[in-house]
PDB file of C-alpha atoms and ligand atoms in Angstrom:
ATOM      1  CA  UNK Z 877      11.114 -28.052  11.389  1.00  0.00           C
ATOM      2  CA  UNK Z 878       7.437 -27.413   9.380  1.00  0.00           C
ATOM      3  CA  UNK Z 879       5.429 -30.047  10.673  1.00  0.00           C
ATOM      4  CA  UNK Z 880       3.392 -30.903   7.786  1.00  0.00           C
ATOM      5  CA  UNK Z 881       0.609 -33.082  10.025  1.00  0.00           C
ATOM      6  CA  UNK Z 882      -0.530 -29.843  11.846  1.00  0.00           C
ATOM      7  CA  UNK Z 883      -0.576 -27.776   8.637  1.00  0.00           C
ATOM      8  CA  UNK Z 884      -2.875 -30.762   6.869  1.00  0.00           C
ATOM      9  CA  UNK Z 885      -5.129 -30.803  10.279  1.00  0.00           C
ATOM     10  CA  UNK Z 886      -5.613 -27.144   9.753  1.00  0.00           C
ATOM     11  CA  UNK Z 887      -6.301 -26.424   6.079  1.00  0.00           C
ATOM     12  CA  UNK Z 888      -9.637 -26.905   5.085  1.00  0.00           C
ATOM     13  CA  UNK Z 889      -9.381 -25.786   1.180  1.00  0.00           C
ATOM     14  CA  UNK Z 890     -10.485 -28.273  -1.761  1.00  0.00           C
ATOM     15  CA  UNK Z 891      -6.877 -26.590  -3.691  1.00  0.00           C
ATOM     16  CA  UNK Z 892      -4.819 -24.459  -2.638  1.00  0.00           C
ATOM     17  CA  UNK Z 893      -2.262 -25.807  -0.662  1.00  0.00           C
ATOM     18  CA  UNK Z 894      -2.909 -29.207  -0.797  1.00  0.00           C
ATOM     19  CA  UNK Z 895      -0.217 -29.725  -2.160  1.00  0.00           C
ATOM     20  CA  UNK Z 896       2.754 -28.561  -0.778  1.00  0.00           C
ATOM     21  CA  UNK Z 897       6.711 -28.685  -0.975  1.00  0.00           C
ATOM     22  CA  UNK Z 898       8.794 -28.026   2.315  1.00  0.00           C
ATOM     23  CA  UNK Z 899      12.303 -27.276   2.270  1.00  0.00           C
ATOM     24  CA  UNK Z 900      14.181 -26.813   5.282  1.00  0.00           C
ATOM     25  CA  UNK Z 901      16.490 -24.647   3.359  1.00  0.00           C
ATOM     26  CA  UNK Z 902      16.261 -22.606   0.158  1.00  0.00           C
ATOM     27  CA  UNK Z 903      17.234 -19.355  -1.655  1.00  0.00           C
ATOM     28  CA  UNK Z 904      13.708 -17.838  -2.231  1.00  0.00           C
ATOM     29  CA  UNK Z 905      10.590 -19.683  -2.255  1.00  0.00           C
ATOM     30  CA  UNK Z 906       9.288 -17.535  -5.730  1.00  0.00           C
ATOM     31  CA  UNK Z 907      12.659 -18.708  -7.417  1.00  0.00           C
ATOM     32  CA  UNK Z 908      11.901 -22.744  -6.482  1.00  0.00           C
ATOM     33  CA  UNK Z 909       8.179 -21.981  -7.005  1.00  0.00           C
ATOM     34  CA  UNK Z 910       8.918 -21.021 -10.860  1.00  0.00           C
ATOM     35  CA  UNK Z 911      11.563 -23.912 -11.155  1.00  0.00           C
ATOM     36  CA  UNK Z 912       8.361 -26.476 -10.007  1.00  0.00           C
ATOM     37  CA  UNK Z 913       6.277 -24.597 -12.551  1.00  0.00           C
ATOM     38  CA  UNK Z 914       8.648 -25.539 -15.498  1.00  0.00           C
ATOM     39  CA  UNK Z 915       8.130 -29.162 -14.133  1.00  0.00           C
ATOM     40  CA  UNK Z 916       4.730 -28.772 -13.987  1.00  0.00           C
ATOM     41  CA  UNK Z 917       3.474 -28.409 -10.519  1.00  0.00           C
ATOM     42  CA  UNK Z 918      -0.071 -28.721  -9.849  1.00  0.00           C
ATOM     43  CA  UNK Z 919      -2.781 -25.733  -9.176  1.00  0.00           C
ATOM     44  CA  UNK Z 920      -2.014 -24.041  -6.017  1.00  0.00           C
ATOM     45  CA  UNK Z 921       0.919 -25.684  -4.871  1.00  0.00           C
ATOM     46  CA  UNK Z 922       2.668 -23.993  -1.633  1.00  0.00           C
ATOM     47  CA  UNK Z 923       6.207 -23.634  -1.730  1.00  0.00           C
ATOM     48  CA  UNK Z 924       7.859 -23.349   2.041  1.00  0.00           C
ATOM     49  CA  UNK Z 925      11.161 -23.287   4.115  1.00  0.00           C
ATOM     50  CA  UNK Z 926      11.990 -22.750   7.444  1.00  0.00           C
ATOM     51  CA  UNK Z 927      15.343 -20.757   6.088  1.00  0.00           C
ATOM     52  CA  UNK Z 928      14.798 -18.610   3.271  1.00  0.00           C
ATOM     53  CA  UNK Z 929      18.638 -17.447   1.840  1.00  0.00           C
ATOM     54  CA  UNK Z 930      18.325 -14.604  -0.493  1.00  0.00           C
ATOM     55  CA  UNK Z 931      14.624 -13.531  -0.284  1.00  0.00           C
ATOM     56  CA  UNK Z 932      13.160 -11.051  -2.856  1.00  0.00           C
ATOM     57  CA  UNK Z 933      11.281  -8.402  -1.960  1.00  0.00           C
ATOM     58  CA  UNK Z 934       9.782  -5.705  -4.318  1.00  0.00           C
ATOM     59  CA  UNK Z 935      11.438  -3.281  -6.519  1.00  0.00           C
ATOM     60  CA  UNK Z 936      14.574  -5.570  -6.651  1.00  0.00           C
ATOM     61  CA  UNK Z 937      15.203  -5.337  -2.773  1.00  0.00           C
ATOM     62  CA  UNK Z 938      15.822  -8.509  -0.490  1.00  0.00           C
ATOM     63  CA  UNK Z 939      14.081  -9.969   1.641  1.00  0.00           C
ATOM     64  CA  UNK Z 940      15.312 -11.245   5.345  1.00  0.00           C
ATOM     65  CA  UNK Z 941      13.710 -13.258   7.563  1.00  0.00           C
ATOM     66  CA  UNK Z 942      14.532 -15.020  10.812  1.00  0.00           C
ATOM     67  CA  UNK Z 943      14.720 -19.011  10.031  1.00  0.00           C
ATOM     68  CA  UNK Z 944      12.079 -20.989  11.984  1.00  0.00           C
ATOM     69  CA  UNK Z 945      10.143 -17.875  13.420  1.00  0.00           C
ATOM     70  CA  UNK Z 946       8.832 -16.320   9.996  1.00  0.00           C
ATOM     71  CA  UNK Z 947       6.588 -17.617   7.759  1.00  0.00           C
ATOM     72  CA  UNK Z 948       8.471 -17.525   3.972  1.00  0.00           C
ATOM     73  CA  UNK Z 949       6.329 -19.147   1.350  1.00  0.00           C
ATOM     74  CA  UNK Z 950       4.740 -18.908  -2.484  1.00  0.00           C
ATOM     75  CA  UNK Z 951       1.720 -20.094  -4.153  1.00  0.00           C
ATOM     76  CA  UNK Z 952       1.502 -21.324  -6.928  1.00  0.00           C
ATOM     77  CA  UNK Z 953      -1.359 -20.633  -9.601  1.00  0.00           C
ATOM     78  CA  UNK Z 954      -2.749 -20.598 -12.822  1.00  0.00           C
ATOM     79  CA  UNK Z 955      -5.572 -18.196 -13.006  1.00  0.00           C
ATOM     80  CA  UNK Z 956      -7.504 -18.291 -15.817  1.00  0.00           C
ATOM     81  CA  UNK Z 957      -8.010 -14.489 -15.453  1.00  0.00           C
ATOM     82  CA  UNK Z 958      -6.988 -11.428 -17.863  1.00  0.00           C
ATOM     83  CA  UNK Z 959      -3.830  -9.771 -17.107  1.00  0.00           C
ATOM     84  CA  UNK Z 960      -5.321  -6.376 -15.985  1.00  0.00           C
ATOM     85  CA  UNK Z 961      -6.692  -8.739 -12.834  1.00  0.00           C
ATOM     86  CA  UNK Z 962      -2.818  -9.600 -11.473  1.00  0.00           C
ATOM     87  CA  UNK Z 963      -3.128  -6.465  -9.075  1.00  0.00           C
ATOM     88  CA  UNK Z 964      -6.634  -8.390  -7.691  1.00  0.00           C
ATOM     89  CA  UNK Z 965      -4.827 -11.648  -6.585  1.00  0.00           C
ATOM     90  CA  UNK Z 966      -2.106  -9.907  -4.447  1.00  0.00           C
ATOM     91  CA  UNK Z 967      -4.784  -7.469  -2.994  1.00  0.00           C
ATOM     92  CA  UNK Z 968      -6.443 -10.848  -1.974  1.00  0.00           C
ATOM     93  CA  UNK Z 969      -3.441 -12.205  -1.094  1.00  0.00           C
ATOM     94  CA  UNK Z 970      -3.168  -9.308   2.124  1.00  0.00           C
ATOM     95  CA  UNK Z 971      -6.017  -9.397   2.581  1.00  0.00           C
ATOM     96  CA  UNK Z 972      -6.377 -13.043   3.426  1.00  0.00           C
ATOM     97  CA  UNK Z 973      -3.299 -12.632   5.149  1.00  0.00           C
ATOM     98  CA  UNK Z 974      -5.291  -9.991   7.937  1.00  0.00           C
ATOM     99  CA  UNK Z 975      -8.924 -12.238   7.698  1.00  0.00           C
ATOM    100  CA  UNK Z 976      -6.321 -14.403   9.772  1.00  0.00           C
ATOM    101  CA  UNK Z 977      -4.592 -11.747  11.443  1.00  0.00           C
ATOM    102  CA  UNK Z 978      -7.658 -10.178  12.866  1.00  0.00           C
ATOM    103  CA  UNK Z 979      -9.277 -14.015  13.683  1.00  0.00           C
ATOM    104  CA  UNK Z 980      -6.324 -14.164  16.183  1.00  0.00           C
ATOM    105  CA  UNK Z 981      -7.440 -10.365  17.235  1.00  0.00           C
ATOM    106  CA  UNK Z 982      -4.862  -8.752  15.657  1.00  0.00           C
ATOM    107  CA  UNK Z 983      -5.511  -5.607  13.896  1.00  0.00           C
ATOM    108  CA  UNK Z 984      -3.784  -6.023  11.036  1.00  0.00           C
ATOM    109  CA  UNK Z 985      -3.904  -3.028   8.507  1.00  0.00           C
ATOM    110  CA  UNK Z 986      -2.664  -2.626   4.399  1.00  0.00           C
ATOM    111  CA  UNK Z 987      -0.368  -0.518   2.537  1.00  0.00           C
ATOM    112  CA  UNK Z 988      -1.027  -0.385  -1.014  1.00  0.00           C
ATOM    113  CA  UNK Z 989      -0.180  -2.257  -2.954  1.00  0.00           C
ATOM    114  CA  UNK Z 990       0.572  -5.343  -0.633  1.00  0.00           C
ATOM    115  CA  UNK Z 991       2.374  -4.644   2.534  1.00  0.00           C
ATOM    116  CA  UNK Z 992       0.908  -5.514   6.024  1.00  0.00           C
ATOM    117  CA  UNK Z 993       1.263  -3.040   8.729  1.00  0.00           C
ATOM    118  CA  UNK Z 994       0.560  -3.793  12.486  1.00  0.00           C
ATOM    119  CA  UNK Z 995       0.533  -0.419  14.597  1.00  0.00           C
ATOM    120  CA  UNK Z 996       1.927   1.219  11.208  1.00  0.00           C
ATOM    121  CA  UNK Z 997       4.942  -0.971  10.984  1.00  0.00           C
ATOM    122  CA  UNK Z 998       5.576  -3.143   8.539  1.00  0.00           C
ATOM    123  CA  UNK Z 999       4.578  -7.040   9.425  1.00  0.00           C
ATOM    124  CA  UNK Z1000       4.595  -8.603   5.910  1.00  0.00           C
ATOM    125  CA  UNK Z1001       5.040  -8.186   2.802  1.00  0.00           C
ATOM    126  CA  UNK Z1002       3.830  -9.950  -0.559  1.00  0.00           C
ATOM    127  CA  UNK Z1003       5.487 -10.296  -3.644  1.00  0.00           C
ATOM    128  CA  UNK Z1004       3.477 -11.298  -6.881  1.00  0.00           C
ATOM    129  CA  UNK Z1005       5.077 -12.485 -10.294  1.00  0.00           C
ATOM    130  CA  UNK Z1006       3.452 -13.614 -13.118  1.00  0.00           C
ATOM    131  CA  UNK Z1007       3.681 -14.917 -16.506  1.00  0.00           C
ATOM    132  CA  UNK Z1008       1.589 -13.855 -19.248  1.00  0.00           C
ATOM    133  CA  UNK Z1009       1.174 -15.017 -23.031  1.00  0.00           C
ATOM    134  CA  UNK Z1010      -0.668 -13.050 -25.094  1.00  0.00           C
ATOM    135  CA  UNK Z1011      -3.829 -12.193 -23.442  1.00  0.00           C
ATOM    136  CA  UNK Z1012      -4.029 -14.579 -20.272  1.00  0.00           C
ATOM    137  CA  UNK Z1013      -1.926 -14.849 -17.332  1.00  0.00           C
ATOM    138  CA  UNK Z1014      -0.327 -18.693 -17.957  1.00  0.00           C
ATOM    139  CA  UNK Z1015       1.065 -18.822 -14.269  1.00  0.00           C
ATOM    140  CA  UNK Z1016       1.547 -16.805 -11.087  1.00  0.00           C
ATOM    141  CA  UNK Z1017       3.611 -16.779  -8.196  1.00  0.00           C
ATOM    142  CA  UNK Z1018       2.024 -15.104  -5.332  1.00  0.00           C
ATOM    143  CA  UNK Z1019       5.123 -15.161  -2.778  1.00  0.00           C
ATOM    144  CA  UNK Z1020       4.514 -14.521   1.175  1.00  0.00           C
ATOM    145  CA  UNK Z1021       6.985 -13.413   3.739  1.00  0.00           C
ATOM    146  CA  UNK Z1022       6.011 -12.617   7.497  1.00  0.00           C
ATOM    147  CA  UNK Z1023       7.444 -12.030  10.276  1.00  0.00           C
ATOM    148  CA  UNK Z1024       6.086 -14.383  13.380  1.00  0.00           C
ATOM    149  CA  UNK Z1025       7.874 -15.363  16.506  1.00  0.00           C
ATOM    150  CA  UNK Z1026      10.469 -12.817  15.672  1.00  0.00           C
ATOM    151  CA  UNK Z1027      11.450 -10.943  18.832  1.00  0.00           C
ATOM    152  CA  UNK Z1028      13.332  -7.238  18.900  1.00  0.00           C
ATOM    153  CA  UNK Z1029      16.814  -8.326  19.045  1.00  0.00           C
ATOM    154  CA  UNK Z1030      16.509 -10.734  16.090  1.00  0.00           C
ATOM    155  CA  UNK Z1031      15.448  -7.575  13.777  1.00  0.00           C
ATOM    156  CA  UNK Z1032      18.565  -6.368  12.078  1.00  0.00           C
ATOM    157  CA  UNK Z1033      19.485  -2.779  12.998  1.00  0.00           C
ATOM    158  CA  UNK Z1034      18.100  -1.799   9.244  1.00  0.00           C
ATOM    159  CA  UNK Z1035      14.653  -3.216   9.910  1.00  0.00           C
ATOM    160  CA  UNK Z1036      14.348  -1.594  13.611  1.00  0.00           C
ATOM    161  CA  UNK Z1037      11.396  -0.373  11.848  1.00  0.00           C
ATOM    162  CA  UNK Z1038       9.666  -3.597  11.382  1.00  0.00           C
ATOM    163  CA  UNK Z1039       8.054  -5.741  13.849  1.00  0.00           C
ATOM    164  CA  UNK Z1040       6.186  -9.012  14.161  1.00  0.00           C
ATOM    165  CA  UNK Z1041       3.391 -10.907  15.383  1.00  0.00           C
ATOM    166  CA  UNK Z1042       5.294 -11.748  18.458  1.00  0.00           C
ATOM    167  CA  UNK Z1043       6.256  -8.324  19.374  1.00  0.00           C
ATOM    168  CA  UNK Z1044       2.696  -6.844  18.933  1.00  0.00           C
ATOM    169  CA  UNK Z1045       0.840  -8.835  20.999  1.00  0.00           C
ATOM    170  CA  UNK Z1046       3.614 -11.203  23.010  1.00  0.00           C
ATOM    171  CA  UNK Z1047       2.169 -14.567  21.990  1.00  0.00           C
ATOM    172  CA  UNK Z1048       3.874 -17.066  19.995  1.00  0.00           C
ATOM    173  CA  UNK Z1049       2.105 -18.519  16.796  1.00  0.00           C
ATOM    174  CA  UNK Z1050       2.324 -22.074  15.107  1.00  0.00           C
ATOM    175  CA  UNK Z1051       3.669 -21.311  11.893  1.00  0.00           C
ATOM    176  CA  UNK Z1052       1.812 -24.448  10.487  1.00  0.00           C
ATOM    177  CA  UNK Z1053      -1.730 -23.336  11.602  1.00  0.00           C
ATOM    178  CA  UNK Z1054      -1.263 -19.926  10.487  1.00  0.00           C
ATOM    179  CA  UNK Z1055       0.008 -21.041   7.129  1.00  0.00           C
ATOM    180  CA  UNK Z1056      -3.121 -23.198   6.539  1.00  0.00           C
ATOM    181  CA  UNK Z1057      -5.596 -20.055   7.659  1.00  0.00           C
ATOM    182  CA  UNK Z1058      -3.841 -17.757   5.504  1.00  0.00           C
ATOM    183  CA  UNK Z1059      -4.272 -20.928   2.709  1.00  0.00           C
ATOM    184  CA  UNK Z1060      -8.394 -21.249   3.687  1.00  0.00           C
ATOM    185  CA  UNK Z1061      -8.717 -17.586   3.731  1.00  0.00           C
ATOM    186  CA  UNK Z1062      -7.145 -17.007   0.118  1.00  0.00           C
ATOM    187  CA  UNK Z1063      -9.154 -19.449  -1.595  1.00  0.00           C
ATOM    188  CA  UNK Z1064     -12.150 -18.262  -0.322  1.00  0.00           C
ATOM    189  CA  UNK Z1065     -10.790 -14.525  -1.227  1.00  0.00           C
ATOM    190  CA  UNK Z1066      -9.823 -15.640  -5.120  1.00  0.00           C
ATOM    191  CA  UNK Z1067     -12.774 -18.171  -5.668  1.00  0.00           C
ATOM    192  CA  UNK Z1068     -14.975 -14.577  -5.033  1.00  0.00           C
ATOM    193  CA  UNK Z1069     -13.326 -12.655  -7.530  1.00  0.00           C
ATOM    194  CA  UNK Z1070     -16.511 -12.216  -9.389  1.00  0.00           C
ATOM    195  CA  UNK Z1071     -17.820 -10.363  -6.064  1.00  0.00           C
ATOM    196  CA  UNK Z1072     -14.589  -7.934  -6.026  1.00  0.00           C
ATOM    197  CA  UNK Z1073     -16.338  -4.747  -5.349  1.00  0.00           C
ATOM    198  CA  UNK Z1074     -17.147  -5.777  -2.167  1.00  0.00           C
ATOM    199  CA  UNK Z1075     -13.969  -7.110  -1.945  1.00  0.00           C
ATOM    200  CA  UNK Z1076     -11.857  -3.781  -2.633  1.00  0.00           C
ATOM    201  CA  UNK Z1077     -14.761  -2.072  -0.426  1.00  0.00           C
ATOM    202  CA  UNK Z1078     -13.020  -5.040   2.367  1.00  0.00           C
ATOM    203  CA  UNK Z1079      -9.321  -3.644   1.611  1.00  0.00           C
ATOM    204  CA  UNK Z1080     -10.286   0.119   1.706  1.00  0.00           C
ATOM    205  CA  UNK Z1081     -11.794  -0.451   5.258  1.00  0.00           C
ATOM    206  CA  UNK Z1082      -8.483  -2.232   6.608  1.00  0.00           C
ATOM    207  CA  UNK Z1083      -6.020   0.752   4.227  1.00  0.00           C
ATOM    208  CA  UNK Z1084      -4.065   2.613   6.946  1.00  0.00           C
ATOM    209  CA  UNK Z1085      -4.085   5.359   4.708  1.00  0.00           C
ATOM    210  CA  UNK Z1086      -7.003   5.752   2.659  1.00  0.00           C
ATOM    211  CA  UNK Z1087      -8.186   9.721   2.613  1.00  0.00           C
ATOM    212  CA  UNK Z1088      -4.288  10.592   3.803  1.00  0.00           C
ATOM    213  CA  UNK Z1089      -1.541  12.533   2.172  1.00  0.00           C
ATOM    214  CA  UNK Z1090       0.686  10.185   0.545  1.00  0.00           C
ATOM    215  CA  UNK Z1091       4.121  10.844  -1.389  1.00  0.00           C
ATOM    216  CA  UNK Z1092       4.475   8.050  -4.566  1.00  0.00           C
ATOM    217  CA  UNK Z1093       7.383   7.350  -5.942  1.00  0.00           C
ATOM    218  CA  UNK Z1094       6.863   6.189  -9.634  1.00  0.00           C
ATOM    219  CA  UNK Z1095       9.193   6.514 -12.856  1.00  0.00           C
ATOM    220  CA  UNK Z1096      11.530   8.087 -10.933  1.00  0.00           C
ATOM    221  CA  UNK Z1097       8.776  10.911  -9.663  1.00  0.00           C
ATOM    222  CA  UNK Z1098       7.849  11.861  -6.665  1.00  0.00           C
ATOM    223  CA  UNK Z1099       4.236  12.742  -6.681  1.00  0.00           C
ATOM    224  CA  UNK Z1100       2.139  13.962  -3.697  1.00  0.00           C
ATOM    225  CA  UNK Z1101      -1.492  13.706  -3.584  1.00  0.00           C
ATOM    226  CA  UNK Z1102      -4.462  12.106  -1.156  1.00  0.00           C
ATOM    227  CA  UNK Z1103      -4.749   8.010  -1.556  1.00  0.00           C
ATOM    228  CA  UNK Z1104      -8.628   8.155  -2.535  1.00  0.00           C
ATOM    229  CA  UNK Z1105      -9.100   3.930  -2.901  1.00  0.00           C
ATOM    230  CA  UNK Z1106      -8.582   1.409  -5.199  1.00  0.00           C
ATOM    231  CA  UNK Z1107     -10.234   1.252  -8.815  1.00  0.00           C
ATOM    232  CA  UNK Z1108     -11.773  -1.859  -9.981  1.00  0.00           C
ATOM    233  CA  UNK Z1109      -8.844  -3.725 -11.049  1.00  0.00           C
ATOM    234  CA  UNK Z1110      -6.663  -2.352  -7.857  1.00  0.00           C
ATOM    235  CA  UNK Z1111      -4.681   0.309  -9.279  1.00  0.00           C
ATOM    236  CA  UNK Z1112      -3.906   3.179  -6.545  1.00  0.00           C
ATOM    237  CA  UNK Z1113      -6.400   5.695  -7.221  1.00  0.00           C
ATOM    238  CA  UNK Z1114      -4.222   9.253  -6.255  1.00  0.00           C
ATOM    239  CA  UNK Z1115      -5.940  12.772  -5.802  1.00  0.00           C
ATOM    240  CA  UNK Z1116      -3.284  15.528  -7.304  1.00  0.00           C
ATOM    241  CA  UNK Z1117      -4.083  18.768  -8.232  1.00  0.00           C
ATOM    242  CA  UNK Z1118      -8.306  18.318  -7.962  1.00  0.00           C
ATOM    243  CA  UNK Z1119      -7.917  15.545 -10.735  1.00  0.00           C
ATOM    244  CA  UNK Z1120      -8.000  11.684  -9.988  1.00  0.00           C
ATOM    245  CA  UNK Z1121      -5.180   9.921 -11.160  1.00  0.00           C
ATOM    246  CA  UNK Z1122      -4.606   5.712 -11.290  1.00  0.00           C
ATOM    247  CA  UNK Z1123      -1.824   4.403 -10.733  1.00  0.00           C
ATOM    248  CA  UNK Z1124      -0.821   0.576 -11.600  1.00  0.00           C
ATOM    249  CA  UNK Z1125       2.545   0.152  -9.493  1.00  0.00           C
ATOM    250  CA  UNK Z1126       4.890   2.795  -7.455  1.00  0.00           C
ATOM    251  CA  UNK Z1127       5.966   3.063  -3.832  1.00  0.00           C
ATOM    252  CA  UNK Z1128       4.027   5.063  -1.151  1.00  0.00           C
ATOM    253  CA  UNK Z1129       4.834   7.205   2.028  1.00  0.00           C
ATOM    254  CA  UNK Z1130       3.005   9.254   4.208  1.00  0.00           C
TER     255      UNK Z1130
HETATM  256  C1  BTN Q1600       8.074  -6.894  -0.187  1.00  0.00           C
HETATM  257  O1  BTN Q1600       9.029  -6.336  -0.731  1.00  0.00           O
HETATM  258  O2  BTN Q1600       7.418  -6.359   0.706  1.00  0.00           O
HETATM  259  C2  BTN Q1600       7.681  -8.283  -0.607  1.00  0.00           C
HETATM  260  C3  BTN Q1600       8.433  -9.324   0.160  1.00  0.00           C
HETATM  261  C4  BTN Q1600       8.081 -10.738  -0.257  1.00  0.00           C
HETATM  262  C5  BTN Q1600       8.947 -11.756   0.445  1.00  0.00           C
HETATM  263  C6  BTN Q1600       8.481 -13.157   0.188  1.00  0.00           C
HETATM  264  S1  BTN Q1600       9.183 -14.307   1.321  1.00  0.00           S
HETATM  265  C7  BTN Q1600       8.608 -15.640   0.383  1.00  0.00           C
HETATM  266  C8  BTN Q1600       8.730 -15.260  -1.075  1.00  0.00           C
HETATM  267  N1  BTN Q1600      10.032 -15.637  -1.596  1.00  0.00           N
HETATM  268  C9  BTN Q1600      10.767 -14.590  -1.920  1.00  0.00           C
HETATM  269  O3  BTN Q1600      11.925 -14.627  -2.379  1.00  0.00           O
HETATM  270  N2  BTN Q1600      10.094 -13.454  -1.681  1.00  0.00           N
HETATM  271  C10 BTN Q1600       8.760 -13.733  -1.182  1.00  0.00           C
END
């Protein structure tokens, strides 16, 4: 069970997750976070169980998680931001997400656009949603899944691939402390987004494949070409064929 009195202790923001709704079971945190924001939830409420049911992952897949040893949560916000900045806030989002990785001496890397990689396999993952009308974003949903105290055998045999905090470095985390460092580092992270050059220049040096050969897999296309960086709102910026090409969503391999 989330023990909110340790997560309070921890979190040292003057917002974001101060306040904060636990359930110890729940379909998908994103799904109750946009419920709450029909009944008007404040400004960077967290959203959290310890048993997430049917998580959503990207590009319509799910999302599983092992209850009680993975962190599954959402934030909510209302930026008052343009919508070509949503790609920013879940760039933040992993990268927050390693500040406290790499605080605990992890070395966390990133995967455009938002997965988080720990000896190239696949740690976390970050799914942002967002509602816009007319020219501003009116909410966002900035949902977090990652793996913790998960050990080998709990992985399903489809995510042998996968791995967790655990498994990398054989030290068990509280859930509640990490959740309020990942909280204090994405404040700072959004409440900077007039310095986000330096903050893209941040996500380039932790990209485990910036300067590689990547395949992306966009509109049904599968494109190869060298991952070159991030543009100033965060698109994928692709070398193919000696021309630079941006790219605003898509899946990458390499
Ligand atoms: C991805 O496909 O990599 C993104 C996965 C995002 C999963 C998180 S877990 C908490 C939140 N609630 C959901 O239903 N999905 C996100």
């Amino acid at each position: 069970m989330f023990n909110l009195n340790i997560y309070k202790e921890k979190l040292s923001t003057f917002l974001l997750g101060q306040s904060i709704q636990y359930y110890s079971k729940l379909n998908s945190t994103n799904t109750k976070a946009w419920e709450l924001i029909l009944k008007n939830a404040a400004d960077g409420t967290v959203v959290i169980t310890d048993n997430q049911l049917k998580g959503r992952g990207r590009q319509s897949n799910k999302w599983s998680s092992t209850p009680s040893k993975s962190l599954t949560f959402s934030i909510i916000l209302y930026p008052d931001v343009l919508p070509s900045q949503i790609n920013l806030y879940s760039l933040f989002a992993g990268l927050a997400i390693t500040d406290c990785l790499i605080e605990n001496n992890i070395q966390a890397q990133l995967k455009w656009p938002n997965d988080i990689l720990i000896n190239g396999k696949k740690v976390g993952g970050i799914l942002c949603e967002s509602k816009i009308s007319g020219e501003v974003i009116q909410s966002m949903v900035i949902g977090i899944g990652l793996n913790v105290n998960v050990h080998k055998t709990d992985l399903p045999q489809a995510l042998q691939n996968a791995t967790s905090l655990f498994i990398e470095s054989e030290k068990q985390y509280q859930l509640e402390k990490l959740l309020a460092n990942i909280c204090n580092h994405l404040e700072y992270r959004i409440k900077n987004v007039n310095t986000t050059r330096s903050q893209l220049l941040d996500w380039e040096k932790r990209c485990a494949h910036l300067n590689q050969a990547v395949t992306f897999h966009v509109d049904n296309q599968i494109i190869g070409g060298i991952f070159k960086g991030l543009s100033p709102t965060g698109q994928a910026r692709m070398l193919i064929d000696n021309n630079e090409v941006c790219f605003n969503s898509g899946e990458l391999f390499n």
